[in-house]
GROMACS .gro file of N, CA and C in nm:
model
  444
    1PHE      N    1  10.643  11.935   4.751
    1PHE     CA    2  10.637  12.053   4.719
    1PHE      C    3  10.515  12.059   4.719
    2LEU      N    4  10.451  11.983   4.609
    2LEU     CA    5  10.293  11.979   4.580
    2LEU      C    6  10.219  11.946   4.691
    3ALA      N    7  10.319  11.835   4.778
    3ALA     CA    8  10.211  11.755   4.908
    3ALA      C    9  10.243  11.851   4.986
    4CYS      N   10  10.302  11.918   5.004
    4CYS     CA   11  10.323  12.047   5.120
    4CYS      C   12  10.153  12.154   5.107
    5ILE      N   13  10.138  12.147   4.963
    5ILE     CA   14  10.007  12.279   4.910
    5ILE      C   15   9.893  12.207   4.947
    6LEU      N   16   9.903  12.075   4.900
    6LEU     CA   17   9.737  12.043   4.916
    6LEU      C   18   9.746  11.963   5.045
    7VAL      N   19   9.873  11.962   5.118
    7VAL     CA   20   9.780  11.932   5.289
    7VAL      C   21   9.791  12.104   5.358
    8LEU      N   22   9.822  12.210   5.297
    8LEU     CA   23   9.812  12.350   5.348
    8LEU      C   24   9.646  12.386   5.320
    9LEU      N   25   9.565  12.298   5.175
    9LEU     CA   26   9.448  12.325   5.163
    9LEU      C   27   9.378  12.203   5.230
   10ALA      N   28   9.408  12.109   5.302
   10ALA     CA   29   9.360  12.037   5.355
   10ALA      C   30   9.321  12.096   5.513
   11TYR      N   31   9.428  12.143   5.563
   11TYR     CA   32   9.458  12.187   5.686
   11TYR      C   33   9.471  12.372   5.651
   12PRO      N   34   9.355  12.440   5.688
   12PRO     CA   35   9.406  12.592   5.642
   12PRO      C   36   9.392  12.652   5.717
   13ALA      N   37   9.390  12.617   5.890
   13ALA     CA   38   9.443  12.630   6.006
   13ALA      C   39   9.615  12.659   6.014
   14VAL      N   40   9.666  12.534   5.920
   14VAL     CA   41   9.782  12.544   5.930
   14VAL      C   42   9.873  12.722   5.863
   15ALA      N   43   9.764  12.747   5.774
   15ALA     CA   44   9.864  12.854   5.738
   15ALA      C   45   9.860  12.940   5.743
   16SER      N   46   9.808  12.990   5.829
   16SER     CA   47   9.747  13.112   5.946
   16SER      C   48   9.849  13.182   5.995
   17ALA      N   49   9.801  13.272   6.058
   17ALA     CA   50   9.972  13.342   6.138
   17ALA      C   51   9.997  13.274   6.232
   18GLY      N   52  10.150  13.294   6.262
   18GLY     CA   53  10.146  13.143   6.385
   18GLY      C   54  10.157  12.987   6.374
   19ASN      N   55  10.154  12.959   6.250
   19ASN     CA   56  10.168  12.770   6.268
   19ASN      C   57  10.248  12.744   6.166
   20LEU      N   58  10.326  12.645   6.283
   20LEU     CA   59  10.417  12.579   6.160
   20LEU      C   60  10.391  12.424   6.126
   21TYR      N   61  10.399  12.399   5.990
   21TYR     CA   62  10.385  12.275   5.957
   21TYR      C   63  10.498  12.187   5.917
   22VAL      N   64  10.525  12.098   5.957
   22VAL     CA   65  10.635  12.011   5.908
   22VAL      C   66  10.559  11.846   5.802
   23ARG      N   67  10.615  11.849   5.744
   23ARG     CA   68  10.614  11.745   5.635
   23ARG      C   69  10.733  11.639   5.663
   24VAL      N   70  10.723  11.489   5.659
   24VAL     CA   71  10.832  11.368   5.658
   24VAL      C   72  10.720  11.289   5.598
   25ASP      N   73  10.794  11.270   5.471
   25ASP     CA   74  10.771  11.189   5.378
   25ASP      C   75  10.927  11.067   5.366
   26LYS      N   76  10.828  10.956   5.433
   26LYS     CA   77  10.946  10.847   5.521
   26LYS      C   78  10.994  10.757   5.355
   27SER      N   79  10.910  10.804   5.251
   27SER     CA   80  10.966  10.752   5.159
   27SER      C   81  11.064  10.798   5.066
   28VAL      N   82  11.110  10.921   5.111
   28VAL     CA   83  11.237  10.992   5.026
   28VAL      C   84  11.306  11.041   5.100
   29GLN      N   85  11.291  11.055   5.237
   29GLN     CA   86  11.356  11.084   5.363
   29GLN      C   87  11.444  11.203   5.371
   30LYS      N   88  11.241  11.285   5.375
   30LYS     CA   89  11.280  11.451   5.367
   30LYS      C   90  11.189  11.465   5.451
   31ALA      N   91  11.222  11.629   5.515
   31ALA     CA   92  11.113  11.725   5.610
   31ALA      C   93  11.113  11.814   5.548
   32TRP      N   94  10.994  11.843   5.530
   32TRP     CA   95  10.996  12.025   5.511
   32TRP      C   96  10.909  12.107   5.586
   33VAL      N   97  10.926  12.208   5.578
   33VAL     CA   98  10.883  12.259   5.719
   33VAL      C   99  10.840  12.421   5.706
   34VAL      N  100  10.708  12.435   5.721
   34VAL     CA  101  10.639  12.595   5.639
   34VAL      C  102  10.592  12.663   5.765
   35LEU      N  103  10.618  12.769   5.769
   35LEU     CA  104  10.521  12.880   5.797
   35LEU      C  105  10.476  12.934   5.790
   36ASN      N  106  10.398  13.000   5.855
   36ASN     CA  107  10.263  13.034   5.767
   36ASN      C  108  10.245  13.057   5.670
   37GLY      N  109  10.225  12.917   5.601
   37GLY     CA  110  10.250  12.895   5.408
   37GLY      C  111  10.334  12.889   5.319
   38GLN      N  112  10.427  12.909   5.445
   38GLN     CA  113  10.581  12.958   5.341
   38GLN      C  114  10.680  12.842   5.402
   39THR      N  115  10.712  12.759   5.252
   39THR     CA  116  10.834  12.692   5.292
   39THR      C  117  11.019  12.727   5.338
   40LEU      N  118  10.988  12.706   5.479
   40LEU     CA  119  11.135  12.745   5.474
   40LEU      C  120  11.237  12.682   5.479
   41TYR      N  121  11.234  12.542   5.480
   41TYR     CA  122  11.351  12.444   5.470
   41TYR      C  123  11.289  12.288   5.460
   42THR      N  124  11.405  12.213   5.337
   42THR     CA  125  11.359  12.090   5.327
   42THR      C  126  11.523  12.047   5.369
   43TRP      N  127  11.496  11.966   5.445
   43TRP     CA  128  11.587  11.871   5.510
   43TRP      C  129  11.623  11.736   5.482
   44ASP      N  130  11.716  11.687   5.477
   44ASP     CA  131  11.735  11.511   5.494
   44ASP      C  132  11.694  11.504   5.660
   45VAL      N  133  11.650  11.368   5.650
   45VAL     CA  134  11.608  11.338   5.792
   45VAL      C  135  11.664  11.151   5.812
   46SER      N  136  11.653  11.078   5.859
   46SER     CA  137  11.660  10.985   5.904
   46SER      C  138  11.530  10.944   6.035
   47THR      N  139  11.449  10.839   5.940
   47THR     CA  140  11.385  10.767   5.998
   47THR      C  141  11.379  10.622   5.994
   48ALA      N  142  11.277  10.599   6.056
   48ALA     CA  143  11.357  10.387   6.144
   48ALA      C  144  11.340  10.354   6.029
   49ASN      N  145  11.471  10.246   6.035
   49ASN     CA  146  11.524  10.109   5.964
   49ASN      C  147  11.412  10.014   6.034
   50GLU      N  148  11.395   9.975   5.936
   50GLU     CA  149  11.275   9.937   5.949
   50GLU      C  150  11.339   9.721   5.940
   51ARG      N  151  11.477   9.719   5.951
   51ARG     CA  152  11.542   9.625   5.923
   51ARG      C  153  11.576   9.551   6.086
   52LEU      N  154  11.575   9.699   6.127
   52LEU     CA  155  11.646   9.700   6.301
   52LEU      C  156  11.535   9.630   6.395
   53ASN      N  157  11.573   9.589   6.519
   53ASN     CA  158  11.500   9.474   6.579
   53ASN      C  159  11.466   9.577   6.729
   54CYS      N  160  11.353   9.619   6.747
   54CYS     CA  161  11.308   9.718   6.849
   54CYS      C  162  11.227   9.607   6.983
   55GLY      N  163  11.203   9.532   6.911
   55GLY     CA  164  11.146   9.429   7.047
   55GLY      C  165  11.242   9.409   7.150
   56LYS      N  166  11.132   9.370   7.281
   56LYS     CA  167  11.223   9.353   7.419
   56LYS      C  168  11.156   9.212   7.424
   57ASN      N  169  11.309   9.158   7.525
   57ASN     CA  170  11.255   9.041   7.588
   57ASN      C  171  11.303   8.956   7.480
   58GLY      N  172  11.362   8.993   7.377
   58GLY     CA  173  11.423   8.886   7.268
   58GLY      C  174  11.368   8.866   7.176
   59SER      N  175  11.212   8.895   7.183
   59SER     CA  176  11.156   8.879   7.070
   59SER      C  177  11.171   8.957   6.908
   60PHE      N  178  11.159   8.942   6.866
   60PHE     CA  179  11.119   9.131   6.703
   60PHE      C  180  11.078   9.118   6.657
   61LYS      N  181  11.048   9.280   6.662
   61LYS     CA  182  10.958   9.368   6.616
   61LYS      C  183  11.036   9.485   6.529
   62LYS      N  184  11.009   9.463   6.435
   62LYS     CA  185  11.066   9.553   6.317
   62LYS      C  186  11.030   9.776   6.362
   63CYS      N  187  11.153   9.794   6.416
   63CYS     CA  188  11.095   9.911   6.444
   63CYS      C  189  11.036  10.003   6.295
   64GLN      N  190  10.977  10.117   6.339
   64GLN     CA  191  10.856  10.205   6.295
   64GLN      C  192  10.838  10.363   6.317
   65THR      N  193  10.878  10.414   6.241
   65THR     CA  194  10.847  10.576   6.269
   65THR      C  195  10.665  10.586   6.225
   66PRO      N  196  10.633  10.655   6.292
   66PRO     CA  197  10.447  10.610   6.320
   66PRO      C  198  10.401  10.701   6.198
   67SER      N  199  10.323  10.674   6.118
   67SER     CA  200  10.273  10.753   6.038
   67SER      C  201  10.157  10.866   6.087
   68GLY      N  202  10.118  10.969   6.032
   68GLY     CA  203  10.009  11.038   6.083
   68GLY      C  204   9.993  11.173   6.119
   69VAL      N  205   9.945  11.246   6.152
   69VAL     CA  206   9.939  11.393   6.166
   69VAL      C  207   9.947  11.388   6.381
   70PHE      N  208  10.006  11.451   6.454
   70PHE     CA  209  10.084  11.464   6.528
   70PHE      C  210  10.086  11.619   6.571
   71SER      N  211  10.118  11.637   6.709
   71SER     CA  212  10.116  11.774   6.758
   71SER      C  213  10.224  11.737   6.882
   72PRO      N  214  10.344  11.854   6.869
   72PRO     CA  215  10.432  11.786   6.960
   72PRO      C  216  10.390  11.789   7.145
   73VAL      N  217  10.416  11.651   7.233
   73VAL     CA  218  10.394  11.639   7.356
   73VAL      C  219  10.463  11.719   7.478
   74LEU      N  220  10.627  11.682   7.425
   74LEU     CA  221  10.734  11.756   7.523
   74LEU      C  222  10.805  11.814   7.448
   75PHE      N  223  10.895  11.858   7.509
   75PHE     CA  224  11.027  11.987   7.443
   75PHE      C  225  11.120  11.945   7.536
   76LYS      N  226  11.223  11.915   7.527
   76LYS     CA  227  11.329  11.827   7.609
   76LYS      C  228  11.453  11.889   7.469
   77GLU      N  229  11.588  11.977   7.566
   77GLU     CA  230  11.671  12.090   7.476
   77GLU      C  231  11.799  11.958   7.488
   78TYR      N  232  11.826  11.870   7.612
   78TYR     CA  233  11.901  11.780   7.636
   78TYR      C  234  11.811  11.688   7.714
   79HIS      N  235  11.819  11.558   7.617
   79HIS     CA  236  11.740  11.438   7.661
   79HIS      C  237  11.846  11.307   7.615
   80TYR      N  238  11.845  11.187   7.742
   80TYR     CA  239  11.893  11.150   7.717
   80TYR      C  240  11.824  10.970   7.722
   81SER      N  241  11.872  10.925   7.631
   81SER     CA  242  11.704  10.780   7.625
   81SER      C  243  11.805  10.657   7.710
   82SER      N  244  11.727  10.646   7.847
   82SER     CA  245  11.800  10.504   7.873
   82SER      C  246  11.760  10.380   7.820
   83ALA      N  247  11.634  10.379   7.742
   83ALA     CA  248  11.612  10.222   7.664
   83ALA      C  249  11.700  10.243   7.541
   84TRP      N  250  11.774  10.367   7.501
   84TRP     CA  251  11.885  10.321   7.353
   84TRP      C  252  12.000  10.358   7.404
   85LYS      N  253  11.987  10.404   7.529
   85LYS     CA  254  12.116  10.438   7.581
   85LYS      C  255  12.202  10.592   7.434
   86ALA      N  256  12.132  10.688   7.432
   86ALA     CA  257  12.168  10.744   7.384
   86ALA      C  258  12.128  10.923   7.393
   87VAL      N  259  12.229  11.012   7.324
   87VAL     CA  260  12.171  11.116   7.337
   87VAL      C  261  12.084  11.182   7.272
   88MET      N  262  11.945  11.265   7.266
   88MET     CA  263  11.849  11.318   7.181
   88MET      C  264  11.836  11.440   7.188
   89PRO      N  265  11.942  11.560   7.173
   89PRO     CA  266  11.939  11.723   7.164
   89PRO      C  267  11.847  11.722   7.089
   90TYR      N  268  11.799  11.819   7.164
   90TYR     CA  269  11.713  11.920   7.100
   90TYR      C  270  11.541  11.802   7.007
   91SER      N  271  11.496  11.716   7.139
   91SER     CA  272  11.399  11.645   7.141
   91SER      C  273  11.287  11.709   7.122
   92VAL      N  274  11.172  11.649   7.050
   92VAL     CA  275  11.062  11.750   7.030
   92VAL      C  276  10.954  11.621   6.992
   93PHE      N  277  10.884  11.568   7.126
   93PHE     CA  278  10.873  11.419   7.133
   93PHE      C  279  10.690  11.454   7.068
   94PHE      N  280  10.615  11.308   6.944
   94PHE     CA  281  10.538  11.398   6.871
   94PHE      C  282  10.435  11.221   6.931
   95ASP      N  283  10.472  11.144   7.043
   95ASP     CA  284  10.379  11.078   7.038
   95ASP      C  285  10.425  11.028   7.189
   96GLN      N  286  10.283  10.931   7.260
   96GLN     CA  287  10.347  10.888   7.409
   96GLN      C  288  10.425  10.756   7.376
   97ASP      N  289  10.503  10.714   7.286
   97ASP     CA  290  10.575  10.612   7.238
   97ASP      C  291  10.715  10.632   7.261
   98GLY      N  292  10.704  10.796   7.301
   98GLY     CA  293  10.851  10.833   7.296
   98GLY      C  294  10.940  10.860   7.164
   99ASP      N  295  10.838  10.878   7.021
   99ASP     CA  296  10.920  10.922   6.937
   99ASP      C  297  10.929  11.045   6.969
  100ALA      N  298  11.051  11.101   6.882
  100ALA     CA  299  11.107  11.236   6.857
  100ALA      C  300  11.148  11.307   6.752
  101PHE      N  301  11.169  11.405   6.720
  101PHE     CA  302  11.227  11.487   6.637
  101PHE      C  303  11.372  11.513   6.669
  102HIS      N  304  11.458  11.479   6.687
  102HIS     CA  305  11.612  11.503   6.750
  102HIS      C  306  11.721  11.510   6.679
  103ALA      N  307  11.833  11.602   6.751
  103ALA     CA  308  11.989  11.599   6.663
  103ALA      C  309  12.012  11.434   6.629
  104ALA      N  310  12.085  11.476   6.521
  104ALA     CA  311  12.164  11.339   6.480
  104ALA      C  312  12.284  11.270   6.565
  105THR      N  313  12.342  11.185   6.590
  105THR     CA  314  12.453  11.225   6.682
  105THR      C  315  12.633  11.256   6.557
  106ALA      N  316  12.688  11.284   6.580
  106ALA     CA  317  12.829  11.318   6.460
  106ALA      C  318  12.825  11.172   6.401
  107SER      N  319  12.781  11.054   6.490
  107SER     CA  320  12.877  10.902   6.404
  107SER      C  321  12.714  10.894   6.281
  108GLU      N  322  12.590  10.994   6.305
  108GLU     CA  323  12.476  10.923   6.277
  108GLU      C  324  12.454  11.002   6.132
  109LEU      N  325  12.560  11.162   6.130
  109LEU     CA  326  12.541  11.248   6.030
  109LEU      C  327  12.512  11.196   5.896
  110MET      N  328  12.646  11.059   5.841
  110MET     CA  329  12.615  11.047   5.758
  110MET      C  330  12.512  10.925   5.694
  111ASP      N  331  12.414  10.874   5.784
  111ASP     CA  332  12.271  10.820   5.763
  111ASP      C  333  12.169  10.906   5.754
  112LEU      N  334  12.189  11.091   5.747
  112LEU     CA  335  12.084  11.142   5.724
  112LEU      C  336  12.020  11.050   5.567
  113GLY      N  337  11.933  11.144   5.565
  113GLY     CA  338  11.859  11.087   5.432
  113GLY      C  339  11.826  10.912   5.357
  114ARG      N  340  11.819  10.873   5.452
  114ARG     CA  341  11.807  10.691   5.451
  114ARG      C  342  11.756  10.688   5.577
  115PRO      N  343  11.664  10.548   5.559
  115PRO     CA  344  11.614  10.520   5.713
  115PRO      C  345  11.721  10.492   5.777
  116ALA      N  346  11.699  10.494   5.884
  116ALA     CA  347  11.853  10.424   6.022
  116ALA      C  348  11.814  10.426   6.162
  117SER      N  349  11.740  10.456   6.214
  117SER     CA  350  11.676  10.540   6.333
  117SER      C  351  11.627  10.413   6.440
  118HIS      N  352  11.560  10.389   6.514
  118HIS     CA  353  11.480  10.301   6.558
  118HIS      C  354  11.328  10.398   6.567
  119GLY      N  355  11.310  10.477   6.538
  119GLY     CA  356  11.136  10.532   6.520
  119GLY      C  357  11.134  10.657   6.488
  120CYS      N  358  11.264  10.726   6.555
  120CYS     CA  359  11.271  10.885   6.587
  120CYS      C  360  11.298  10.928   6.434
  121VAL      N  361  11.334  11.071   6.408
  121VAL     CA  362  11.315  11.147   6.316
  121VAL      C  363  11.483  11.196   6.331
  122ARG      N  364  11.535  11.139   6.244
  122ARG     CA  365  11.768  11.256   6.283
  122ARG      C  366  11.704  11.347   6.187
  123LEU      N  367  11.790  11.484   6.256
  123LEU     CA  368  11.764  11.580   6.209
  123LEU      C  369  11.946  11.626   6.183
  124HIS      N  370  12.020  11.688   6.114
  124HIS     CA  371  12.081  11.722   6.160
  124HIS      C  372  12.110  11.818   6.229
  125PRO      N  373  12.245  11.856   6.318
  125PRO     CA  374  12.182  11.906   6.481
  125PRO      C  375  12.147  12.053   6.468
  126SER      N  376  12.178  12.121   6.347
  126SER     CA  377  12.139  12.296   6.319
  126SER      C  378  11.993  12.269   6.303
  127HIS      N  379  11.961  12.200   6.214
  127HIS     CA  380  11.804  12.211   6.198
  127HIS      C  381  11.760  12.131   6.318
  128ALA      N  382  11.796  12.021   6.397
  128ALA     CA  383  11.744  12.037   6.507
  128ALA      C  384  11.683  12.152   6.589
  129LYS      N  385  11.803  12.203   6.577
  129LYS     CA  386  11.792  12.330   6.706
  129LYS      C  387  11.722  12.444   6.631
  130ILE      N  388  11.708  12.439   6.509
  130ILE     CA  389  11.580  12.540   6.389
  130ILE      C  390  11.506  12.514   6.476
  131PHE      N  391  11.441  12.370   6.435
  131PHE     CA  392  11.328  12.316   6.430
  131PHE      C  393  11.280  12.311   6.607
  132TYR      N  394  11.366  12.294   6.696
  132TYR     CA  395  11.287  12.253   6.824
  132TYR      C  396  11.238  12.400   6.885
  133GLU      N  397  11.355  12.521   6.830
  133GLU     CA  398  11.309  12.679   6.854
  133GLU      C  399  11.162  12.714   6.782
  134LEU      N  400  11.147  12.691   6.649
  134LEU     CA  401  11.030  12.701   6.581
  134LEU      C  402  10.895  12.648   6.666
  135ALA      N  403  10.934  12.517   6.684
  135ALA     CA  404  10.806  12.441   6.704
  135ALA      C  405  10.774  12.457   6.847
  136ARG      N  406  10.852  12.545   6.978
  136ARG     CA  407  10.837  12.573   7.097
  136ARG      C  408  10.758  12.682   7.085
  137ASN      N  409  10.772  12.812   6.987
  137ASN     CA  410  10.700  12.919   6.970
  137ASN      C  411  10.598  12.937   6.884
  138HIS      N  412  10.554  12.803   6.820
  138HIS     CA  413  10.426  12.841   6.718
  138HIS      C  414  10.363  12.692   6.737
  139ARG      N  415  10.193  12.723   6.697
  139ARG     CA  416  10.152  12.610   6.723
  139ARG      C  417  10.165  12.484   6.575
  140THR      N  418  10.219  12.399   6.601
  140THR     CA  419  10.278  12.310   6.524
  140THR      C  420  10.224  12.171   6.483
  141VAL      N  421  10.200  12.132   6.326
  141VAL     CA  422  10.131  12.000   6.331
  141VAL      C  423  10.200  11.933   6.202
  142ILE      N  424  10.269  11.824   6.280
  142ILE     CA  425  10.332  11.738   6.227
  142ILE      C  426  10.274  11.625   6.123
  143GLU      N  427  10.309  11.612   5.972
  143GLU     CA  428  10.228  11.514   5.917
  143GLU      C  429  10.351  11.437   5.908
  144ILE      N  430  10.326  11.295   5.928
  144ILE     CA  431  10.411  11.154   5.851
  144ILE      C  432  10.364  11.134   5.787
  145VAL      N  433  10.433  11.091   5.658
  145VAL     CA  434  10.402  10.995   5.535
  145VAL      C  435  10.414  10.864   5.461
  146ASP      N  436  10.375  10.746   5.405
  146ASP     CA  437  10.462  10.696   5.398
  146ASP      C  438  10.537  10.703   5.238
  147GLY      N  439  10.454  10.776   5.130
  147GLY     CA  440  10.481  10.832   5.071
  147GLY      C  441  10.435  10.966   4.947
  148GLU      N  442  10.440  10.970   4.857
  148GLU     CA  443  10.363  11.107   4.844
  148GLU      C  444  10.252  11.043   4.802
   0.00000   0.00000   0.00000
């Protein structure tokens, strides 16, 4: 929570009316959702499991959720990833590499709170729907960090 306050001080425009800020801390697998300077939600998430192979053509490349500050680049209420042969409801894409916040499937729910994805940020389906609607309707800043 202190980290959210520090970021709001560093990014004062985020705290103004109509702005949404989400911070994901990969070290604790949590997301904090802040609207107009007020923390609305704290959610368990799943980011990349770096032991999984995200390489192509037989090469090994560890999976990673990128760190940094992002803004949504695409919203898809119902997305199917042909690369991963996976459904990704309520997708909020935040980079050009196809990384997104999206709903976890029923079989992935037990993994929330620990690294398990190929790079996306998985959310509980009800949280993904809330985040999708908030991000579509507000200026959104996404910050993903490796730890406090």
